[in-house]
mmCIF file of C-alpha atoms in Angstrom:
data_model
loop_
_atom_site.group_PDB
_atom_site.id
_atom_site.type_symbol
_atom_site.label_atom_id
_atom_site.label_comp_id
_atom_site.label_asym_id
_atom_site.label_seq_id
_atom_site.Cartn_x
_atom_site.Cartn_y
_atom_site.Cartn_z
ATOM 1 C CA UNK A 1 0.000 0.000 0.000
ATOM 2 C CA UNK A 2 1.054 3.571 -0.610
ATOM 3 C CA UNK A 3 1.169 6.280 2.055
ATOM 4 C CA UNK A 4 -2.288 7.499 1.026
ATOM 5 C CA UNK A 5 -3.887 4.089 1.540
ATOM 6 C CA UNK A 6 -2.040 3.551 4.821
ATOM 7 C CA UNK A 7 -3.142 6.970 6.023
ATOM 8 C CA UNK A 8 -6.767 6.289 5.116
ATOM 9 C CA UNK A 9 -6.774 3.033 7.095
ATOM 10 C CA UNK A 10 -5.172 4.744 10.096
ATOM 11 C CA UNK A 11 -7.768 7.526 9.994
ATOM 12 C CA UNK A 12 -10.563 4.957 10.253
ATOM 13 C CA UNK A 13 -8.883 3.469 13.346
ATOM 14 C CA UNK A 14 -8.289 6.858 15.004
ATOM 15 C CA UNK A 15 -10.978 8.530 17.124
ATOM 16 C CA UNK A 16 -11.649 12.019 18.399
ATOM 17 C CA UNK A 17 -11.853 12.285 22.209
ATOM 18 C CA UNK A 18 -14.202 15.020 23.414
ATOM 19 C CA UNK A 19 -15.475 16.157 26.805
ATOM 20 C CA UNK A 20 -18.761 15.671 28.626
ATOM 21 C CA UNK A 21 -20.781 16.278 25.454
ATOM 22 C CA UNK A 22 -20.199 15.490 21.769
ATOM 23 C CA UNK A 23 -20.145 19.218 21.002
ATOM 24 C CA UNK A 24 -17.251 20.099 23.292
ATOM 25 C CA UNK A 25 -13.856 20.967 21.779
ATOM 26 C CA UNK A 26 -11.359 18.212 21.115
ATOM 27 C CA UNK A 27 -9.402 16.878 24.084
ATOM 28 C CA UNK A 28 -7.187 14.690 21.921
ATOM 29 C CA UNK A 29 -7.113 11.466 19.969
ATOM 30 C CA UNK A 30 -7.384 7.732 20.567
ATOM 31 C CA UNK A 31 -6.834 4.425 18.775
ATOM 32 C CA UNK A 32 -9.340 1.608 18.275
ATOM 33 C CA UNK A 33 -7.748 -1.397 19.991
ATOM 34 C CA UNK A 34 -10.266 -4.080 19.017
ATOM 35 C CA UNK A 35 -13.536 -4.558 17.169
ATOM 36 C CA UNK A 36 -15.444 -4.739 20.470
ATOM 37 C CA UNK A 37 -15.238 -1.016 21.222
ATOM 38 C CA UNK A 38 -11.987 -0.758 23.220
ATOM 39 C CA UNK A 39 -10.177 2.573 22.769
ATOM 40 C CA UNK A 40 -6.626 3.384 23.919
ATOM 41 C CA UNK A 41 -5.527 6.956 24.596
ATOM 42 C CA UNK A 42 -3.399 8.997 27.011
ATOM 43 C CA UNK A 43 -4.512 9.395 30.618
ATOM 44 C CA UNK A 44 -3.869 13.136 30.347
ATOM 45 C CA UNK A 45 -6.293 13.335 27.410
ATOM 46 C CA UNK A 46 -9.288 11.991 29.317
ATOM 47 C CA UNK A 47 -8.742 13.987 32.509
ATOM 48 C CA UNK A 48 -11.304 13.197 35.224
ATOM 49 C CA UNK A 49 -14.716 13.743 33.642
ATOM 50 C CA UNK A 50 -17.160 12.027 31.294
ATOM 51 C CA UNK A 51 -16.232 11.608 27.646
ATOM 52 C CA UNK A 52 -17.683 11.236 24.225
ATOM 53 C CA UNK A 53 -15.806 9.634 21.358
ATOM 54 C CA UNK A 54 -16.317 10.641 17.730
ATOM 55 C CA UNK A 55 -15.633 7.924 15.155
ATOM 56 C CA UNK A 56 -14.329 8.478 11.638
ATOM 57 C CA UNK A 57 -17.799 7.799 10.208
ATOM 58 C CA UNK A 58 -19.198 10.749 12.193
ATOM 59 C CA UNK A 59 -20.923 8.827 14.994
ATOM 60 C CA UNK A 60 -20.486 10.175 18.542
ATOM 61 C CA UNK A 61 -20.751 7.672 21.387
ATOM 62 C CA UNK A 62 -20.425 7.910 25.188
ATOM 63 C CA UNK A 63 -17.305 6.217 26.569
ATOM 64 C CA UNK A 64 -16.723 4.481 29.898
ATOM 65 C CA UNK A 65 -13.243 4.841 31.385
ATOM 66 C CA UNK A 66 -12.270 1.266 32.271
ATOM 67 C CA UNK A 67 -8.621 1.634 33.293
ATOM 68 C CA UNK A 68 -6.161 4.503 33.645
ATOM 69 C CA UNK A 69 -2.494 4.544 34.526
ATOM 70 C CA UNK A 70 -1.188 8.039 35.207
ATOM 71 C CA UNK A 71 2.399 6.810 35.600
ATOM 72 C CA UNK A 72 2.490 5.470 32.051
ATOM 73 C CA UNK A 73 -0.037 8.048 30.783
ATOM 74 C CA UNK A 74 -2.390 5.434 29.326
ATOM 75 C CA UNK A 75 -6.138 4.938 29.546
ATOM 76 C CA UNK A 76 -8.581 2.335 28.241
ATOM 77 C CA UNK A 77 -12.114 3.350 27.248
ATOM 78 C CA UNK A 78 -15.074 1.220 26.204
ATOM 79 C CA UNK A 79 -17.712 2.190 23.653
ATOM 80 C CA UNK A 80 -21.229 0.669 23.504
ATOM 81 C CA UNK A 81 -20.735 -0.739 19.998
ATOM 82 C CA UNK A 82 -18.930 -3.479 18.071
ATOM 83 C CA UNK A 83 -17.598 -4.063 14.574
ATOM 84 C CA UNK A 84 -15.091 -1.194 14.712
ATOM 85 C CA UNK A 85 -12.033 -1.004 12.392
ATOM 86 C CA UNK A 86 -9.281 -1.927 14.866
ATOM 87 C CA UNK A 87 -5.696 -0.842 14.303
ATOM 88 C CA UNK A 88 -2.890 -3.410 13.976
ATOM 89 C CA UNK A 89 -0.222 -3.061 16.680
ATOM 90 C CA UNK A 90 3.402 -4.052 16.067
ATOM 91 C CA UNK A 91 5.675 -5.609 18.685
ATOM 92 C CA UNK A 92 8.838 -5.845 16.572
ATOM 93 C CA UNK A 93 11.391 -3.258 17.834
ATOM 94 C CA UNK A 94 11.713 -0.117 15.748
ATOM 95 C CA UNK A 95 14.991 1.115 14.309
ATOM 96 C CA UNK A 96 16.299 4.671 13.778
ATOM 97 C CA UNK A 97 15.586 5.885 10.276
ATOM 98 C CA UNK A 98 12.287 4.030 9.826
ATOM 99 C CA UNK A 99 9.511 6.023 8.196
ATOM 100 C CA UNK A 100 6.631 6.769 10.596
ATOM 101 C CA UNK A 101 3.140 8.175 10.153
ATOM 102 C CA UNK A 102 1.056 9.963 12.786
ATOM 103 C CA UNK A 103 -2.694 10.550 12.674
ATOM 104 C CA UNK A 104 -4.592 12.737 15.106
ATOM 105 C CA UNK A 105 -6.846 15.719 15.624
ATOM 106 C CA UNK A 106 -4.485 18.661 16.214
ATOM 107 C CA UNK A 107 -5.847 22.168 16.646
ATOM 108 C CA UNK A 108 -9.367 21.078 15.665
ATOM 109 C CA UNK A 109 -8.414 19.367 12.387
ATOM 110 C CA UNK A 110 -9.875 15.872 12.171
ATOM 111 C CA UNK A 111 -7.682 13.041 10.900
ATOM 112 C CA UNK A 112 -4.595 15.154 10.177
ATOM 113 C CA UNK A 113 -1.670 13.062 8.880
ATOM 114 C CA UNK A 114 2.041 13.821 9.231
ATOM 115 C CA UNK A 115 5.147 11.808 8.392
ATOM 116 C CA UNK A 116 8.689 11.637 9.774
ATOM 117 C CA UNK A 117 11.377 9.178 10.812
ATOM 118 C CA UNK A 118 12.308 7.314 13.977
ATOM 119 C CA UNK A 119 15.022 9.244 15.776
ATOM 120 C CA UNK A 120 15.754 6.676 18.513
ATOM 121 C CA UNK A 121 14.107 4.018 20.651
ATOM 122 C CA UNK A 122 14.667 3.794 24.391
ATOM 123 C CA UNK A 123 14.834 6.065 27.454
ATOM 124 C CA UNK A 124 14.871 9.850 26.977
ATOM 125 C CA UNK A 125 17.209 11.973 29.101
ATOM 126 C CA UNK A 126 15.454 13.388 32.164
ATOM 127 C CA UNK A 127 12.430 11.089 31.926
ATOM 128 C CA UNK A 128 13.752 8.076 33.812
ATOM 129 C CA UNK A 129 14.384 4.589 32.507
ATOM 130 C CA UNK A 130 11.065 3.991 30.760
ATOM 131 C CA UNK A 131 11.270 3.325 27.002
ATOM 132 C CA UNK A 132 10.003 5.692 24.327
ATOM 133 C CA UNK A 133 9.753 5.730 20.559
ATOM 134 C CA UNK A 134 11.446 9.013 19.674
ATOM 135 C CA UNK A 135 10.459 10.387 16.275
ATOM 136 C CA UNK A 136 11.378 13.453 14.255
ATOM 137 C CA UNK A 137 7.816 14.278 13.233
ATOM 138 C CA UNK A 138 5.619 17.359 13.406
ATOM 139 C CA UNK A 139 2.838 17.047 15.977
ATOM 140 C CA UNK A 140 0.604 19.540 17.776
ATOM 141 C CA UNK A 141 -1.889 19.598 20.692
ATOM 142 C CA UNK A 142 -4.646 17.174 19.777
ATOM 143 C CA UNK A 143 -2.272 14.495 18.461
ATOM 144 C CA UNK A 144 -1.894 13.133 21.998
ATOM 145 C CA UNK A 145 -3.387 9.653 22.297
ATOM 146 C CA UNK A 146 -3.271 9.044 18.550
ATOM 147 C CA UNK A 147 -1.255 6.418 16.664
ATOM 148 C CA UNK A 148 2.348 6.521 15.530
ATOM 149 C CA UNK A 149 2.606 3.846 12.830
ATOM 150 C CA UNK A 150 5.209 2.351 10.523
ATOM 151 C CA UNK A 151 5.090 2.503 6.718
ATOM 152 C CA UNK A 152 2.857 -0.597 6.646
ATOM 153 C CA UNK A 153 0.299 1.053 8.928
ATOM 154 C CA UNK A 154 1.112 -1.011 12.023
ATOM 155 C CA UNK A 155 0.948 1.065 15.211
ATOM 156 C CA UNK A 156 4.327 1.221 16.983
ATOM 157 C CA UNK A 157 3.310 3.687 19.696
ATOM 158 C CA UNK A 158 0.797 6.112 21.177
ATOM 159 C CA UNK A 159 1.825 9.749 20.689
ATOM 160 C CA UNK A 160 2.207 11.503 24.035
ATOM 161 C CA UNK A 161 4.350 14.642 23.998
ATOM 162 C CA UNK A 162 6.735 16.933 22.144
ATOM 163 C CA UNK A 163 10.122 17.673 23.707
ATOM 164 C CA UNK A 164 12.932 20.091 22.875
ATOM 165 C CA UNK A 165 14.254 19.982 19.337
ATOM 166 C CA UNK A 166 10.929 18.939 17.840
ATOM 167 C CA UNK A 167 11.214 15.299 18.908
ATOM 168 C CA UNK A 168 7.904 13.535 19.497
ATOM 169 C CA UNK A 169 7.692 10.847 22.170
ATOM 170 C CA UNK A 170 5.351 7.882 21.810
ATOM 171 C CA UNK A 171 4.608 5.093 24.280
ATOM 172 C CA UNK A 172 5.800 1.856 22.619
ATOM 173 C CA UNK A 173 3.161 -0.644 21.554
ATOM 174 C CA UNK A 174 4.708 -3.309 23.813
ATOM 175 C CA UNK A 175 3.994 -1.072 26.825
ATOM 176 C CA UNK A 176 0.447 -0.499 25.574
ATOM 177 C CA UNK A 177 -0.164 -4.235 25.187
ATOM 178 C CA UNK A 178 1.133 -4.908 28.707
ATOM 179 C CA UNK A 179 -1.193 -2.208 30.042
ATOM 180 C CA UNK A 180 -4.222 -3.681 28.259
ATOM 181 C CA UNK A 181 -3.340 -7.175 29.479
ATOM 182 C CA UNK A 182 -2.467 -6.427 33.121
ATOM 183 C CA UNK A 183 -4.049 -3.074 33.949
ATOM 184 C CA UNK A 184 -2.540 -0.101 35.760
ATOM 185 C CA UNK A 185 0.655 -0.281 37.767
ATOM 186 C CA UNK A 186 0.467 0.196 41.546
ATOM 187 C CA UNK A 187 0.379 3.768 42.828
ATOM 188 C CA UNK A 188 1.880 5.329 45.947
ATOM 189 C CA UNK A 189 -0.782 8.011 46.477
ATOM 190 C CA UNK A 190 1.352 11.129 46.967
ATOM 191 C CA UNK A 191 2.201 14.365 45.174
ATOM 192 C CA UNK A 192 5.835 15.460 45.387
ATOM 193 C CA UNK A 193 8.077 18.366 44.412
ATOM 194 C CA UNK A 194 11.814 17.951 43.704
ATOM 195 C CA UNK A 195 14.058 19.936 46.071
ATOM 196 C CA UNK A 196 17.809 20.088 46.631
ATOM 197 C CA UNK A 197 19.115 18.444 49.772
ATOM 198 C CA UNK A 198 22.008 20.807 50.447
ATOM 199 C CA UNK A 199 23.840 18.871 53.081
ATOM 200 C CA UNK A 200 23.869 15.853 50.778
ATOM 201 C CA UNK A 201 24.241 17.596 47.458
ATOM 202 C CA UNK A 202 21.493 15.398 46.036
ATOM 203 C CA UNK A 203 17.822 15.457 45.201
ATOM 204 C CA UNK A 204 14.902 14.990 47.553
ATOM 205 C CA UNK A 205 11.203 14.618 46.790
ATOM 206 C CA UNK A 206 9.133 16.725 49.178
ATOM 207 C CA UNK A 207 5.702 15.231 49.865
ATOM 208 C CA UNK A 208 3.015 17.867 49.196
ATOM 209 C CA UNK A 209 -0.069 15.697 49.694
ATOM 210 C CA UNK A 210 -1.005 12.165 50.749
ATOM 211 C CA UNK A 211 -4.171 10.524 49.422
ATOM 212 C CA UNK A 212 -6.561 9.041 51.952
ATOM 213 C CA UNK A 213 -6.430 5.242 52.271
ATOM 214 C CA UNK A 214 -3.438 5.136 49.931
ATOM 215 C CA UNK A 215 -0.351 2.908 50.355
ATOM 216 C CA UNK A 216 1.583 6.007 51.493
ATOM 217 C CA UNK A 217 -0.962 6.839 54.204
ATOM 218 C CA UNK A 218 -1.043 3.239 55.402
ATOM 219 C CA UNK A 219 2.766 3.394 55.723
ATOM 220 C CA UNK A 220 2.443 6.604 57.833
ATOM 221 C CA UNK A 221 4.193 8.923 55.389
ATOM 222 C CA UNK A 222 3.311 12.571 56.084
ATOM 223 C CA UNK A 223 3.115 15.858 54.227
ATOM 224 C CA UNK A 224 6.562 17.464 54.584
ATOM 225 C CA UNK A 225 8.523 14.210 54.594
ATOM 226 C CA UNK A 226 11.489 14.310 52.216
ATOM 227 C CA UNK A 227 12.019 11.149 50.187
ATOM 228 C CA UNK A 228 15.705 10.670 49.346
ATOM 229 C CA UNK A 229 15.877 7.208 47.816
ATOM 230 C CA UNK A 230 15.148 3.516 47.997
ATOM 231 C CA UNK A 231 17.043 0.809 49.808
ATOM 232 C CA UNK A 232 19.142 0.311 46.673
ATOM 233 C CA UNK A 233 19.780 3.831 45.347
ATOM 234 C CA UNK A 234 19.521 7.576 46.016
ATOM 235 C CA UNK A 235 17.137 9.634 43.906
ATOM 236 C CA UNK A 236 18.804 11.716 41.185
ATOM 237 C CA UNK A 237 15.678 12.711 39.206
ATOM 238 C CA UNK A 238 11.969 12.884 40.016
ATOM 239 C CA UNK A 239 11.401 10.015 37.580
ATOM 240 C CA UNK A 240 13.394 7.677 39.838
ATOM 241 C CA UNK A 241 10.440 7.352 42.224
ATOM 242 C CA UNK A 242 8.111 6.289 39.414
ATOM 243 C CA UNK A 243 10.683 3.764 38.211
ATOM 244 C CA UNK A 244 11.048 2.408 41.757
ATOM 245 C CA UNK A 245 7.279 1.936 42.092
ATOM 246 C CA UNK A 246 7.094 0.253 38.693
ATOM 247 C CA UNK A 247 9.952 -2.141 39.441
ATOM 248 C CA UNK A 248 9.040 -2.939 43.059
ATOM 249 C CA UNK A 249 9.335 -6.679 43.680
ATOM 250 C CA UNK A 250 6.275 -8.404 45.104
ATOM 251 C CA UNK A 251 4.520 -5.055 45.553
ATOM 252 C CA UNK A 252 6.806 -3.956 48.410
ATOM 253 C CA UNK A 253 8.885 -0.782 48.233
ATOM 254 C CA UNK A 254 11.407 0.343 50.865
ATOM 255 C CA UNK A 255 11.949 4.114 50.877
ATOM 256 C CA UNK A 256 14.480 6.247 52.747
ATOM 257 C CA UNK A 257 13.302 9.659 53.949
ATOM 258 C CA UNK A 258 13.958 12.596 56.275
ATOM 259 C CA UNK A 259 11.346 14.105 58.618
ATOM 260 C CA UNK A 260 11.450 17.622 60.039
ATOM 261 C CA UNK A 261 14.812 18.927 61.267
ATOM 262 C CA UNK A 262 16.033 15.512 62.349
ATOM 263 C CA UNK A 263 19.067 14.611 60.189
ATOM 264 C CA UNK A 264 18.644 10.890 60.873
ATOM 265 C CA UNK A 265 17.487 8.821 57.923
ATOM 266 C CA UNK A 266 14.307 6.826 58.362
ATOM 267 C CA UNK A 267 13.063 3.865 56.388
ATOM 268 C CA UNK A 268 9.572 2.690 55.593
ATOM 269 C CA UNK A 269 8.292 -0.392 53.786
ATOM 270 C CA UNK A 270 5.284 0.375 51.609
ATOM 271 C CA UNK A 271 2.906 -2.364 50.510
ATOM 272 C CA UNK A 272 1.724 -1.258 47.103
ATOM 273 C CA UNK A 273 -0.770 -4.084 46.811
ATOM 274 C CA UNK A 274 -2.172 -5.497 43.618
ATOM 275 C CA UNK A 275 -2.232 -3.679 40.321
ATOM 276 C CA UNK A 276 -4.952 -1.066 40.406
ATOM 277 C CA UNK A 277 -7.773 -1.078 37.899
ATOM 278 C CA UNK A 278 -10.342 1.700 38.054
ATOM 279 C CA UNK A 279 -13.640 0.385 36.756
ATOM 280 C CA UNK A 280 -16.311 2.818 35.692
ATOM 281 C CA UNK A 281 -19.381 2.854 37.923
#
């Protein structure tokens, strides 16, 4: 197939995510995962409210949020319909220089198509150890949640953000498939702000809030505590905490922290529990 045919097929598998009514402005894009009405998009696209999804054929349908994972910025929606044109997802690793195609709804344009090349595949500096598909491709607000595909039209990632130098970052399809299969990763239940720990010359994560009945609250972490690392390593970037939660063995995470003016390090073992899946009511 030529680029035009590939683009047409991708458009039919790409949806328009809107707000609490089908007439609200675009919040972003999504990809049809299967013929049974499953949609994959970014967690930051769906926010916290109700959503309508507009299909390529013009139909607008209400969507239930089935699962969301804010750490990996993924969400799974379900539409009350079947027989949808699902996209094909590719698990074969991508290589720099491959041609890629993005489809989305940037700046109010429906089904906009852009092309570029893979710049790199793997972690991006400053964003922890998680993998990304890095592509030199022109995207804009509204492309988030839409597909990044290879020249054959197979989806290799979900477009998520633009970083310095015009590089677009997409969540690899292998990560998306793991999310669909196993649900959201465990969460700690805190909001933090990076601060410098002067007497150590390192980075600390100051706890700004603790969610009620969260793993952090059950472990007696408090607002104002300063997280400085795990049992194995000291934090050097704010992404290190997310990586530590993701990689915690058996759902248990040991954190080192400081409290108040006491210079003595403390330790706490946090039971993250099972993977969390948020089912719509």
